[in-house]
Tab-separated table of C-alpha atoms in Angstrom:
chain	number	residue	atom	x	y	z
J	498	MET	CA	157.221	107.733	65.387
J	499	ASN	CA	154.846	106.734	68.153
J	500	GLY	CA	153.681	108.994	70.923
J	501	ASN	CA	152.137	112.427	71.034
J	502	ILE	CA	154.040	114.841	68.854
J	503	ASN	CA	151.294	117.452	68.744
J	504	ASN	CA	152.195	120.969	69.847
J	505	LEU	CA	155.861	120.634	68.911
J	506	LEU	CA	157.414	123.699	67.349
J	507	VAL	CA	160.313	122.854	65.056
J	508	GLY	CA	162.448	125.492	63.381
J	509	ILE	CA	163.644	125.033	59.803
J	510	LYS	CA	166.818	126.653	58.501
J	511	TYR	CA	168.118	126.304	54.945
J	512	CYS	CA	171.691	126.904	53.858
J	513	GLY	CA	172.388	129.357	51.051
J	514	GLY	CA	172.090	126.650	48.395
J	515	CYS	CA	175.289	127.463	46.522
J	516	GLN	CA	176.471	123.841	46.215
J	517	SER	CA	173.316	121.767	46.693
J	518	LYS	CA	173.737	118.115	45.823
J	519	TYR	CA	170.028	117.275	46.235
J	520	ASN	CA	166.620	118.988	46.213
J	521	ARG	CA	166.343	120.569	49.666
J	522	SER	CA	162.755	121.751	49.164
J	523	GLU	CA	161.692	118.232	48.229
J	524	LEU	CA	163.285	116.947	51.433
J	525	PHE	CA	161.379	119.502	53.514
J	526	THR	CA	158.138	118.460	51.815
J	527	LYS	CA	158.852	114.828	52.757
J	528	ILE	CA	159.609	115.850	56.333
J	529	LYS	CA	156.305	117.733	56.631
J	530	GLU	CA	154.427	114.771	55.158
J	531	SER	CA	156.155	112.369	57.578
J	532	TYR	CA	155.288	114.508	60.623
J	533	PRO	CA	151.886	116.102	59.899
J	534	ASN	CA	151.208	116.992	63.564
J	535	VAL	CA	154.402	118.988	64.033
J	536	ASP	CA	154.360	122.765	63.605
J	537	PHE	CA	157.288	123.580	61.300
J	538	GLN	CA	158.323	127.230	61.000
J	539	TYR	CA	161.231	128.973	59.357
J	540	VAL	CA	163.526	130.003	62.206
J	541	LYS	CA	163.353	133.455	63.745
J	542	GLU	CA	165.512	134.948	66.459
J	543	ASN	CA	164.124	134.971	70.015
J	544	VAL	CA	161.702	132.104	69.337
J	545	ARG	CA	162.135	128.910	71.365
J	546	TYR	CA	161.829	125.779	69.224
J	547	ASN	CA	161.683	122.226	70.542
J	548	PHE	CA	164.509	121.646	68.087
J	549	ILE	CA	165.852	123.004	64.816
J	550	ILE	CA	166.368	121.188	61.526
J	551	VAL	CA	169.104	122.621	59.322
J	552	ILE	CA	168.786	121.574	55.687
J	553	SER	CA	172.223	121.936	54.121
J	554	GLY	CA	172.753	121.154	50.452
J	555	CYS	CA	176.284	119.849	50.904
J	556	HIS	CA	178.728	118.651	53.559
J	557	ILE	CA	180.093	122.152	54.278
J	558	LYS	CA	177.071	123.040	56.460
J	559	CYS	CA	177.447	126.794	56.125
J	560	ALA	CA	174.051	127.654	57.653
J	561	GLU	CA	174.559	129.506	60.927
J	562	VAL	CA	172.184	128.691	63.797
J	563	LYS	CA	173.885	130.238	66.832
J	564	ASN	CA	171.268	133.025	67.026
J	565	TYR	CA	168.378	130.549	67.214
J	566	ILE	CA	167.070	128.571	70.188
J	567	GLY	CA	166.655	124.805	69.794
J	568	ILE	CA	165.805	123.600	73.313
J	569	ASN	CA	166.605	119.962	72.558
J	570	GLY	CA	169.238	120.515	69.933
J	571	VAL	CA	169.771	120.750	66.225
J	572	VAL	CA	169.691	118.102	63.518
J	573	ASN	CA	171.886	118.867	60.517
J	574	LEU	CA	170.819	117.266	57.264
J	575	ASP	CA	173.297	117.379	54.387
J	576	ASP	CA	174.198	115.501	51.218
J	577	ASN	CA	175.720	112.670	53.280
J	578	ASN	CA	172.821	111.927	55.651
J	579	TYR	CA	169.588	113.393	54.263
J	580	LEU	CA	168.240	109.948	53.337
J	581	GLN	CA	168.275	109.061	57.051
J	582	TYR	CA	166.129	112.077	57.978
J	583	ILE	CA	163.440	109.977	59.682
J	584	GLU	CA	165.931	108.292	62.017
J	585	LEU	CA	167.683	111.572	62.834
J	586	ILE	CA	164.453	113.475	63.492
J	587	ASP	CA	162.915	110.605	65.473
J	588	ASN	CA	165.918	110.653	67.805
J	589	LEU	CA	165.183	114.287	68.670
J	590	LEU	CA	161.433	113.717	68.884
J	591	LYS	CA	161.996	111.070	71.560
J	592	LYS	CA	163.332	113.835	73.805
J	593	ASN	CA	160.116	115.807	73.366
J	594	ILE	CA	157.365	113.256	74.050
């Protein structure tokens, strides 16, 4: 991703992990390595994030995000699309730079 992505605050939300089809923690590690200048934080209520990444272990996507603020949206990663995480995240980053 080109451009200045410094000072972006991105919220991370995991699902409960009851039916994970892949290693969600490993995916988050890859995301952090791919975007070293982004400030990733586990989501908290009443905090405004540039966007939120939901890491769901399966297609059910049970993680609830309605109480969190993602100014430019939410990207949902699950067992069907997690390998495309760079493309999905880059699409949201383009809105922020």
